[in-house]
Amino acid sequence: MPNDPVPNDRMEDYLGLINGNHSKSKNMILRSNKIKTRYYALDENGNPTHSNAELTAIAIRKLFDDNIKLSDIELLTAGTSSPDTIQPSHALMVLGELGCHPMEAVSPNGTCNAGILALKYAYMAILSGQYKNAVYASSETFSSWMHARNFKDEVDKRSEIENNPYIAFEKDFLRWMLSDGAVAALIQDKPNKDEISLRIEWMDIRSYANELEPCMYAGCVKDKDGKTTGWRNFSSEQLGALSVLSLKQDAKLLQEHILQKGSDFLKDVVEKRNLNLDDIDYFLPHISSMFFKDPILNNLAENGVYIPEEKWFINLPKVGNVGAASASLMVEELMNSGKLKKNDKILLMVPESARFSYSYVLLTAV
């Protein structure tokens, strides 16, 4: 995590003021998401302290010691939804930052599931026998994207937010939710002999993009019919005036589908994998806001795939929403908590609202 944790009352010191005004919706949104601290790759003047590639390289270098060296690694996969560049890809920028040796480097495109997709590529590459090891990383540097300099004047919607919390899932909401950070893992074809390792049992991913229009999006404008026009079709003046490059969320669409599609998919996974949810020791759900916690619990119960709250492990209030890195940051904290015992089973859930994609991953401590 870059720099020191930023408390709620210091956020605008780092992110700046839009049109010179303090946000009127900030405190309401923070009460709803219950995030207390987050991390920014910015200094107090809003200047970047780390690029995404730099932050990711720092996390990767921490994996190595006298037993395993960076020079031994055969594959690099890296997922993010906030890359430093459109081209080259994020993984190539990370490899360049590492400055080690030539290797295959893969960077899936996406939002919250970008990290899981990167992990799955490494998993399948080793499972197929093509490689014996890989480094997987996931990261975000949202703060420079959320800085006030990137937004045109926004209309405050206090009454709408109070009447319907989902309305806050727009540009202003995202500014008070997102955080920066990077996490890396060594993936091998054998477990660590000296410490607990996590065996990947399976990874299931599904998108409902065939049914549903974009919900969280950037680099485009969406019309009332749900059709998008990409950034290349706008002039340089329009890009700023229409906030084309800002990260946006369709609150109404999110409200209608985000919970139900996730529990529908879990129900299918339970049947497909013959999974007994009573055997799960830890449930690590990536949630963007604590506002969703009770609705998720209720929705899972209604769909017959209930996982009791005492099995949940969440670190959102202290690290914020780190997008593609959130799930792995929960895994990292759990592994270093001293709570894990051999044969414990961990179920990850990663919903992605971009166009409603979901991941479930089962891990076993060995």
Short mmCIF file of N, CA and C in Angstrom, two decimals, residues 64-208:
data_model
loop_
_atom_site.label_atom_id
_atom_site.label_comp_id
_atom_site.label_asym_id
_atom_site.label_seq_id
_atom_site.Cartn_x
_atom_site.Cartn_y
_atom_site.Cartn_z
N PHE A 64 10.64 -12.28 -3.31
CA PHE A 64 11.86 -13.05 -3.54
C PHE A 64 12.83 -12.99 -2.37
N ASP A 65 13.56 -14.09 -2.20
CA ASP A 65 14.57 -14.20 -1.16
C ASP A 65 15.70 -15.08 -1.69
N ASP A 66 16.48 -15.66 -0.77
CA ASP A 66 17.62 -16.49 -1.20
C ASP A 66 17.17 -17.78 -1.87
N ASN A 67 15.94 -18.22 -1.55
CA ASN A 67 15.46 -19.50 -2.10
C ASN A 67 14.87 -19.35 -3.49
N ILE A 68 14.17 -18.24 -3.72
CA ILE A 68 13.54 -18.00 -5.03
C ILE A 68 13.93 -16.62 -5.50
N LYS A 69 14.43 -16.54 -6.70
CA LYS A 69 14.90 -15.27 -7.25
C LYS A 69 14.03 -14.85 -8.43
N LEU A 70 13.99 -13.57 -8.67
CA LEU A 70 13.23 -13.05 -9.80
C LEU A 70 13.72 -13.66 -11.11
N SER A 71 14.99 -13.95 -11.19
CA SER A 71 15.56 -14.53 -12.41
C SER A 71 15.04 -15.94 -12.70
N ASP A 72 14.39 -16.57 -11.70
CA ASP A 72 13.84 -17.92 -11.89
C ASP A 72 12.45 -17.91 -12.52
N ILE A 73 11.80 -16.73 -12.59
CA ILE A 73 10.40 -16.66 -12.98
C ILE A 73 10.24 -16.81 -14.49
N GLU A 74 9.21 -17.60 -14.89
CA GLU A 74 8.99 -17.94 -16.29
C GLU A 74 7.85 -17.17 -16.94
N LEU A 75 6.92 -16.65 -16.13
CA LEU A 75 5.72 -16.01 -16.66
C LEU A 75 5.29 -14.89 -15.72
N LEU A 76 4.86 -13.76 -16.29
CA LEU A 76 4.31 -12.66 -15.52
C LEU A 76 2.89 -12.37 -15.99
N THR A 77 1.93 -12.37 -15.07
CA THR A 77 0.58 -11.93 -15.40
C THR A 77 0.22 -10.79 -14.44
N ALA A 78 -0.42 -9.77 -14.96
CA ALA A 78 -0.73 -8.59 -14.14
C ALA A 78 -2.06 -8.00 -14.58
N GLY A 79 -2.97 -7.83 -13.62
CA GLY A 79 -4.29 -7.30 -13.93
C GLY A 79 -4.54 -5.98 -13.23
N THR A 80 -5.18 -5.06 -13.91
CA THR A 80 -5.55 -3.77 -13.34
C THR A 80 -6.67 -3.16 -14.16
N SER A 81 -7.41 -2.23 -13.56
CA SER A 81 -8.39 -1.45 -14.32
C SER A 81 -7.96 0.01 -14.43
N SER A 82 -6.75 0.30 -13.93
CA SER A 82 -6.25 1.68 -14.00
C SER A 82 -4.80 1.69 -14.50
N PRO A 83 -4.56 1.19 -15.72
CA PRO A 83 -3.19 1.15 -16.24
C PRO A 83 -2.66 2.56 -16.48
N ASP A 84 -1.35 2.67 -16.50
CA ASP A 84 -0.72 3.96 -16.76
C ASP A 84 -0.87 4.38 -18.21
N THR A 85 -0.96 3.41 -19.10
CA THR A 85 -1.00 3.68 -20.54
C THR A 85 -2.07 2.83 -21.21
N ILE A 86 -2.59 3.31 -22.33
CA ILE A 86 -3.48 2.49 -23.15
C ILE A 86 -2.65 1.42 -23.86
N GLN A 87 -1.54 1.82 -24.41
CA GLN A 87 -0.53 0.92 -24.98
C GLN A 87 0.84 1.47 -24.62
N PRO A 88 1.81 0.67 -24.28
CA PRO A 88 1.79 -0.79 -24.16
C PRO A 88 0.91 -1.26 -23.00
N SER A 89 0.67 -2.57 -22.96
CA SER A 89 -0.18 -3.13 -21.93
C SER A 89 0.48 -3.00 -20.56
N HIS A 90 -0.34 -3.11 -19.53
CA HIS A 90 0.14 -2.95 -18.15
C HIS A 90 1.25 -3.94 -17.80
N ALA A 91 1.07 -5.22 -18.16
CA ALA A 91 2.07 -6.22 -17.80
C ALA A 91 3.42 -5.91 -18.45
N LEU A 92 3.40 -5.38 -19.66
CA LEU A 92 4.65 -5.03 -20.32
C LEU A 92 5.32 -3.86 -19.62
N MET A 93 4.53 -2.92 -19.14
CA MET A 93 5.09 -1.80 -18.39
C MET A 93 5.69 -2.27 -17.07
N VAL A 94 5.03 -3.24 -16.44
CA VAL A 94 5.56 -3.80 -15.19
C VAL A 94 6.87 -4.54 -15.45
N LEU A 95 6.89 -5.35 -16.51
CA LEU A 95 8.12 -6.06 -16.86
C LEU A 95 9.26 -5.08 -17.14
N GLY A 96 8.95 -3.99 -17.82
CA GLY A 96 9.95 -2.97 -18.07
C GLY A 96 10.45 -2.34 -16.78
N GLU A 97 9.54 -2.14 -15.83
CA GLU A 97 9.92 -1.57 -14.54
C GLU A 97 10.80 -2.53 -13.75
N LEU A 98 10.52 -3.83 -13.85
CA LEU A 98 11.32 -4.83 -13.15
C LEU A 98 12.73 -4.92 -13.75
N GLY A 99 12.82 -4.74 -15.07
CA GLY A 99 14.11 -4.74 -15.72
C GLY A 99 14.88 -6.03 -15.54
N CYS A 100 14.19 -7.15 -15.52
CA CYS A 100 14.85 -8.44 -15.29
C CYS A 100 15.21 -9.10 -16.61
N HIS A 101 14.59 -10.23 -16.93
CA HIS A 101 14.91 -10.99 -18.13
C HIS A 101 13.68 -11.11 -19.02
N PRO A 102 13.85 -11.45 -20.29
CA PRO A 102 12.68 -11.61 -21.17
C PRO A 102 11.80 -12.76 -20.71
N MET A 103 10.48 -12.57 -20.79
CA MET A 103 9.54 -13.63 -20.45
C MET A 103 8.18 -13.29 -21.04
N GLU A 104 7.28 -14.24 -21.04
CA GLU A 104 5.91 -13.96 -21.45
C GLU A 104 5.26 -13.07 -20.40
N ALA A 105 4.56 -12.04 -20.85
CA ALA A 105 3.88 -11.11 -19.94
C ALA A 105 2.47 -10.86 -20.46
N VAL A 106 1.48 -11.11 -19.61
CA VAL A 106 0.07 -11.07 -20.03
C VAL A 106 -0.70 -10.15 -19.10
N SER A 107 -1.53 -9.29 -19.68
CA SER A 107 -2.32 -8.35 -18.89
C SER A 107 -3.76 -8.33 -19.40
N PRO A 108 -4.67 -9.01 -18.72
CA PRO A 108 -6.08 -8.99 -19.14
C PRO A 108 -6.69 -7.61 -18.97
N ASN A 109 -7.59 -7.26 -19.86
CA ASN A 109 -8.32 -6.01 -19.76
C ASN A 109 -9.58 -6.25 -18.93
N GLY A 110 -9.99 -5.26 -18.15
CA GLY A 110 -11.20 -5.42 -17.35
C GLY A 110 -11.20 -4.48 -16.17
N THR A 111 -12.15 -4.69 -15.26
CA THR A 111 -12.18 -3.89 -14.04
C THR A 111 -11.88 -4.81 -12.85
N CYS A 112 -12.83 -5.04 -11.97
CA CYS A 112 -12.52 -5.81 -10.75
C CYS A 112 -12.06 -7.23 -11.04
N ASN A 113 -12.51 -7.82 -12.13
CA ASN A 113 -12.11 -9.19 -12.45
C ASN A 113 -10.79 -9.28 -13.20
N ALA A 114 -10.17 -8.14 -13.52
CA ALA A 114 -8.90 -8.18 -14.24
C ALA A 114 -7.84 -8.96 -13.46
N GLY A 115 -7.85 -8.81 -12.13
CA GLY A 115 -6.90 -9.54 -11.32
C GLY A 115 -7.15 -11.03 -11.34
N ILE A 116 -8.41 -11.43 -11.26
CA ILE A 116 -8.75 -12.85 -11.28
C ILE A 116 -8.42 -13.47 -12.64
N LEU A 117 -8.66 -12.72 -13.70
CA LEU A 117 -8.32 -13.22 -15.04
C LEU A 117 -6.82 -13.42 -15.18
N ALA A 118 -6.02 -12.51 -14.60
CA ALA A 118 -4.58 -12.67 -14.63
C ALA A 118 -4.16 -13.90 -13.83
N LEU A 119 -4.80 -14.11 -12.69
CA LEU A 119 -4.50 -15.29 -11.88
C LEU A 119 -4.87 -16.56 -12.63
N LYS A 120 -6.01 -16.55 -13.33
CA LYS A 120 -6.43 -17.75 -14.03
C LYS A 120 -5.49 -18.09 -15.18
N TYR A 121 -4.96 -17.09 -15.85
CA TYR A 121 -4.00 -17.37 -16.93
C TYR A 121 -2.77 -18.06 -16.37
N ALA A 122 -2.26 -17.56 -15.23
CA ALA A 122 -1.09 -18.19 -14.61
C ALA A 122 -1.42 -19.62 -14.16
N TYR A 123 -2.59 -19.78 -13.57
CA TYR A 123 -3.05 -21.09 -13.11
C TYR A 123 -3.13 -22.09 -14.26
N MET A 124 -3.75 -21.68 -15.36
CA MET A 124 -3.91 -22.59 -16.50
C MET A 124 -2.57 -22.88 -17.18
N ALA A 125 -1.68 -21.87 -17.23
CA ALA A 125 -0.37 -22.07 -17.86
C ALA A 125 0.44 -23.12 -17.11
N ILE A 126 0.36 -23.09 -15.79
CA ILE A 126 1.09 -24.07 -14.98
C ILE A 126 0.38 -25.42 -15.02
N LEU A 127 -0.94 -25.40 -14.94
CA LEU A 127 -1.72 -26.64 -14.98
C LEU A 127 -1.49 -27.40 -16.28
N SER A 128 -1.30 -26.67 -17.38
CA SER A 128 -1.08 -27.30 -18.68
C SER A 128 0.34 -27.83 -18.84
N GLY A 129 1.23 -27.48 -17.90
CA GLY A 129 2.61 -27.94 -17.97
C GLY A 129 3.52 -27.05 -18.78
N GLN A 130 3.01 -25.90 -19.27
CA GLN A 130 3.85 -25.04 -20.08
C GLN A 130 4.93 -24.35 -19.24
N TYR A 131 4.56 -24.01 -17.99
CA TYR A 131 5.52 -23.37 -17.08
C TYR A 131 5.45 -24.07 -15.72
N LYS A 132 6.53 -23.93 -14.96
CA LYS A 132 6.56 -24.47 -13.60
C LYS A 132 6.27 -23.41 -12.56
N ASN A 133 6.40 -22.13 -12.95
CA ASN A 133 6.11 -21.07 -12.00
C ASN A 133 5.67 -19.81 -12.75
N ALA A 134 5.08 -18.91 -12.01
CA ALA A 134 4.65 -17.63 -12.56
C ALA A 134 4.54 -16.63 -11.42
N VAL A 135 4.64 -15.37 -11.76
CA VAL A 135 4.29 -14.30 -10.82
C VAL A 135 2.99 -13.70 -11.29
N TYR A 136 2.04 -13.63 -10.36
CA TYR A 136 0.76 -13.00 -10.61
C TYR A 136 0.69 -11.72 -9.79
N ALA A 137 0.20 -10.64 -10.38
CA ALA A 137 0.05 -9.38 -9.65
C ALA A 137 -1.27 -8.71 -10.04
N SER A 138 -1.83 -7.99 -9.09
CA SER A 138 -2.99 -7.15 -9.38
C SER A 138 -2.79 -5.83 -8.63
N SER A 139 -3.28 -4.75 -9.23
CA SER A 139 -2.96 -3.43 -8.68
C SER A 139 -3.94 -2.39 -9.19
N GLU A 140 -3.96 -1.25 -8.50
CA GLU A 140 -4.73 -0.08 -8.94
C GLU A 140 -4.03 1.19 -8.49
N THR A 141 -4.09 2.22 -9.31
CA THR A 141 -3.77 3.58 -8.88
C THR A 141 -4.91 4.49 -9.37
N PHE A 142 -6.01 4.42 -8.64
CA PHE A 142 -7.20 5.19 -9.00
C PHE A 142 -7.07 6.67 -8.65
N SER A 143 -6.27 6.98 -7.64
CA SER A 143 -6.32 8.33 -7.06
C SER A 143 -6.03 9.42 -8.09
N SER A 144 -5.04 9.22 -8.94
CA SER A 144 -4.75 10.26 -9.95
C SER A 144 -5.89 10.39 -10.95
N TRP A 145 -6.65 9.31 -11.16
CA TRP A 145 -7.82 9.33 -12.04
C TRP A 145 -8.98 10.08 -11.38
N MET A 146 -9.06 9.98 -10.04
CA MET A 146 -10.15 10.59 -9.29
C MET A 146 -9.84 12.02 -8.85
N HIS A 147 -8.66 12.53 -9.20
CA HIS A 147 -8.31 13.88 -8.78
C HIS A 147 -9.24 14.90 -9.43
N ALA A 148 -9.49 15.99 -8.72
CA ALA A 148 -10.44 17.01 -9.17
C ALA A 148 -10.09 17.57 -10.55
N ARG A 149 -8.81 17.56 -10.91
CA ARG A 149 -8.42 18.14 -12.20
C ARG A 149 -9.02 17.39 -13.39
N ASN A 150 -9.50 16.17 -13.15
CA ASN A 150 -10.04 15.35 -14.24
C ASN A 150 -11.55 15.47 -14.40
N PHE A 151 -12.20 16.31 -13.59
CA PHE A 151 -13.66 16.40 -13.62
C PHE A 151 -14.11 17.80 -14.00
N LYS A 152 -15.16 17.86 -14.81
CA LYS A 152 -15.81 19.14 -15.03
C LYS A 152 -16.77 19.38 -13.87
N ASP A 153 -17.38 20.55 -13.82
CA ASP A 153 -18.31 20.85 -12.73
C ASP A 153 -19.39 19.79 -12.67
N GLU A 154 -19.64 19.28 -11.46
CA GLU A 154 -20.66 18.26 -11.28
C GLU A 154 -21.81 18.81 -10.46
N VAL A 155 -23.02 18.40 -10.78
CA VAL A 155 -24.20 18.85 -10.04
C VAL A 155 -24.37 17.96 -8.81
N ASP A 156 -24.45 18.56 -7.64
CA ASP A 156 -24.65 17.80 -6.41
C ASP A 156 -26.10 17.31 -6.35
N LYS A 157 -26.28 16.06 -5.96
CA LYS A 157 -27.61 15.46 -5.96
C LYS A 157 -27.97 14.98 -4.56
N ARG A 158 -27.87 15.86 -3.57
CA ARG A 158 -28.07 15.47 -2.18
C ARG A 158 -29.42 14.78 -1.97
N SER A 159 -30.52 15.37 -2.42
CA SER A 159 -31.83 14.79 -2.14
C SER A 159 -31.99 13.43 -2.79
N GLU A 160 -31.45 13.27 -4.00
CA GLU A 160 -31.55 11.99 -4.69
C GLU A 160 -30.76 10.91 -3.95
N ILE A 161 -29.58 11.28 -3.45
CA ILE A 161 -28.75 10.32 -2.73
C ILE A 161 -29.44 9.88 -1.45
N GLU A 162 -30.07 10.83 -0.74
CA GLU A 162 -30.73 10.49 0.51
C GLU A 162 -31.93 9.57 0.27
N ASN A 163 -32.65 9.78 -0.82
CA ASN A 163 -33.83 8.96 -1.12
C ASN A 163 -33.46 7.60 -1.66
N ASN A 164 -32.34 7.50 -2.37
CA ASN A 164 -31.93 6.24 -2.97
C ASN A 164 -30.41 6.16 -2.99
N PRO A 165 -29.80 5.39 -2.06
CA PRO A 165 -28.33 5.36 -1.99
C PRO A 165 -27.67 4.93 -3.28
N TYR A 166 -28.37 4.15 -4.12
CA TYR A 166 -27.75 3.70 -5.38
C TYR A 166 -27.42 4.87 -6.31
N ILE A 167 -28.14 5.99 -6.14
CA ILE A 167 -27.91 7.12 -7.03
C ILE A 167 -26.49 7.67 -6.83
N ALA A 168 -25.91 7.38 -5.65
CA ALA A 168 -24.56 7.87 -5.35
C ALA A 168 -23.48 7.12 -6.11
N PHE A 169 -23.85 6.02 -6.74
CA PHE A 169 -22.86 5.25 -7.49
C PHE A 169 -22.61 5.90 -8.85
N GLU A 170 -22.19 7.12 -8.81
CA GLU A 170 -21.81 7.85 -10.00
C GLU A 170 -20.40 8.35 -9.80
N LYS A 171 -20.01 9.36 -10.52
CA LYS A 171 -18.62 9.81 -10.46
C LYS A 171 -18.22 10.26 -9.05
N ASP A 172 -19.08 11.00 -8.35
CA ASP A 172 -18.69 11.49 -7.04
C ASP A 172 -18.56 10.35 -6.04
N PHE A 173 -19.45 9.37 -6.13
CA PHE A 173 -19.36 8.23 -5.22
C PHE A 173 -18.01 7.54 -5.36
N LEU A 174 -17.58 7.32 -6.58
CA LEU A 174 -16.34 6.58 -6.80
C LEU A 174 -15.14 7.30 -6.20
N ARG A 175 -15.18 8.62 -6.13
CA ARG A 175 -14.06 9.37 -5.55
C ARG A 175 -13.87 9.04 -4.07
N TRP A 176 -14.94 8.70 -3.36
CA TRP A 176 -14.86 8.46 -1.91
C TRP A 176 -14.80 6.97 -1.58
N MET A 177 -14.60 6.15 -2.58
CA MET A 177 -14.59 4.71 -2.39
C MET A 177 -13.25 4.08 -2.78
N LEU A 178 -12.65 4.59 -3.85
CA LEU A 178 -11.53 3.89 -4.47
C LEU A 178 -10.20 4.17 -3.79
N SER A 179 -9.32 3.19 -3.87
CA SER A 179 -8.04 3.23 -3.18
C SER A 179 -6.96 2.67 -4.08
N ASP A 180 -5.70 2.91 -3.71
CA ASP A 180 -4.56 2.43 -4.48
C ASP A 180 -3.83 1.31 -3.73
N GLY A 181 -3.25 0.40 -4.48
CA GLY A 181 -2.45 -0.65 -3.86
C GLY A 181 -2.06 -1.70 -4.88
N ALA A 182 -1.16 -2.58 -4.48
CA ALA A 182 -0.69 -3.66 -5.35
C ALA A 182 -0.39 -4.89 -4.51
N VAL A 183 -0.63 -6.05 -5.08
CA VAL A 183 -0.37 -7.32 -4.40
C VAL A 183 0.18 -8.30 -5.42
N ALA A 184 1.10 -9.15 -4.99
CA ALA A 184 1.70 -10.13 -5.90
C ALA A 184 1.77 -11.48 -5.22
N ALA A 185 1.73 -12.52 -6.02
CA ALA A 185 1.82 -13.88 -5.50
C ALA A 185 2.69 -14.72 -6.42
N LEU A 186 3.39 -15.65 -5.82
CA LEU A 186 4.18 -16.63 -6.56
C LEU A 186 3.31 -17.86 -6.78
N ILE A 187 3.13 -18.24 -8.02
CA ILE A 187 2.33 -19.42 -8.38
C ILE A 187 3.29 -20.51 -8.85
N GLN A 188 3.22 -21.70 -8.23
CA GLN A 188 4.13 -22.79 -8.58
C GLN A 188 3.37 -24.09 -8.73
N ASP A 189 4.07 -25.09 -9.27
CA ASP A 189 3.46 -26.41 -9.43
C ASP A 189 3.65 -27.29 -8.20
N LYS A 190 4.17 -26.72 -7.12
CA LYS A 190 4.33 -27.46 -5.86
C LYS A 190 4.19 -26.47 -4.71
N PRO A 191 3.78 -26.94 -3.52
CA PRO A 191 3.58 -26.03 -2.39
C PRO A 191 4.89 -25.63 -1.74
N ASN A 192 4.82 -24.57 -0.95
CA ASN A 192 5.94 -24.13 -0.13
C ASN A 192 6.17 -25.16 0.98
N LYS A 193 7.39 -25.61 1.16
CA LYS A 193 7.68 -26.64 2.15
C LYS A 193 7.66 -26.10 3.58
N ASP A 194 7.93 -24.82 3.75
CA ASP A 194 8.13 -24.26 5.08
C ASP A 194 6.92 -23.53 5.65
N GLU A 195 6.03 -23.06 4.80
CA GLU A 195 4.88 -22.28 5.27
C GLU A 195 3.62 -22.75 4.56
N ILE A 196 2.49 -22.26 5.04
CA ILE A 196 1.22 -22.59 4.40
C ILE A 196 1.17 -22.03 2.99
N SER A 197 0.73 -22.85 2.07
CA SER A 197 0.45 -22.41 0.70
C SER A 197 -1.04 -22.54 0.45
N LEU A 198 -1.49 -21.94 -0.61
CA LEU A 198 -2.90 -22.05 -1.00
C LEU A 198 -2.99 -22.78 -2.34
N ARG A 199 -3.65 -23.91 -2.33
CA ARG A 199 -3.86 -24.66 -3.56
C ARG A 199 -5.12 -24.16 -4.25
N ILE A 200 -4.99 -23.84 -5.53
CA ILE A 200 -6.15 -23.44 -6.32
C ILE A 200 -6.91 -24.69 -6.72
N GLU A 201 -8.13 -24.83 -6.21
CA GLU A 201 -8.95 -26.00 -6.55
C GLU A 201 -9.64 -25.80 -7.90
N TRP A 202 -10.24 -24.62 -8.06
CA TRP A 202 -10.88 -24.28 -9.33
C TRP A 202 -11.17 -22.78 -9.37
N MET A 203 -11.39 -22.28 -10.58
CA MET A 203 -11.73 -20.88 -10.81
C MET A 203 -12.86 -20.82 -11.83
N ASP A 204 -13.99 -20.28 -11.46
CA ASP A 204 -15.13 -20.16 -12.36
C ASP A 204 -15.47 -18.68 -12.58
N ILE A 205 -15.58 -18.30 -13.84
CA ILE A 205 -15.83 -16.91 -14.21
C ILE A 205 -16.98 -16.87 -15.23
N ARG A 206 -17.88 -15.93 -15.05
CA ARG A 206 -19.01 -15.79 -15.99
C ARG A 206 -19.34 -14.33 -16.18
N SER A 207 -19.65 -13.97 -17.44
CA SER A 207 -20.11 -12.62 -17.76
C SER A 207 -21.54 -12.68 -18.29
N TYR A 208 -22.33 -11.68 -17.90
CA TYR A 208 -23.69 -11.54 -18.40
C TYR A 208 -23.79 -10.40 -19.42
#
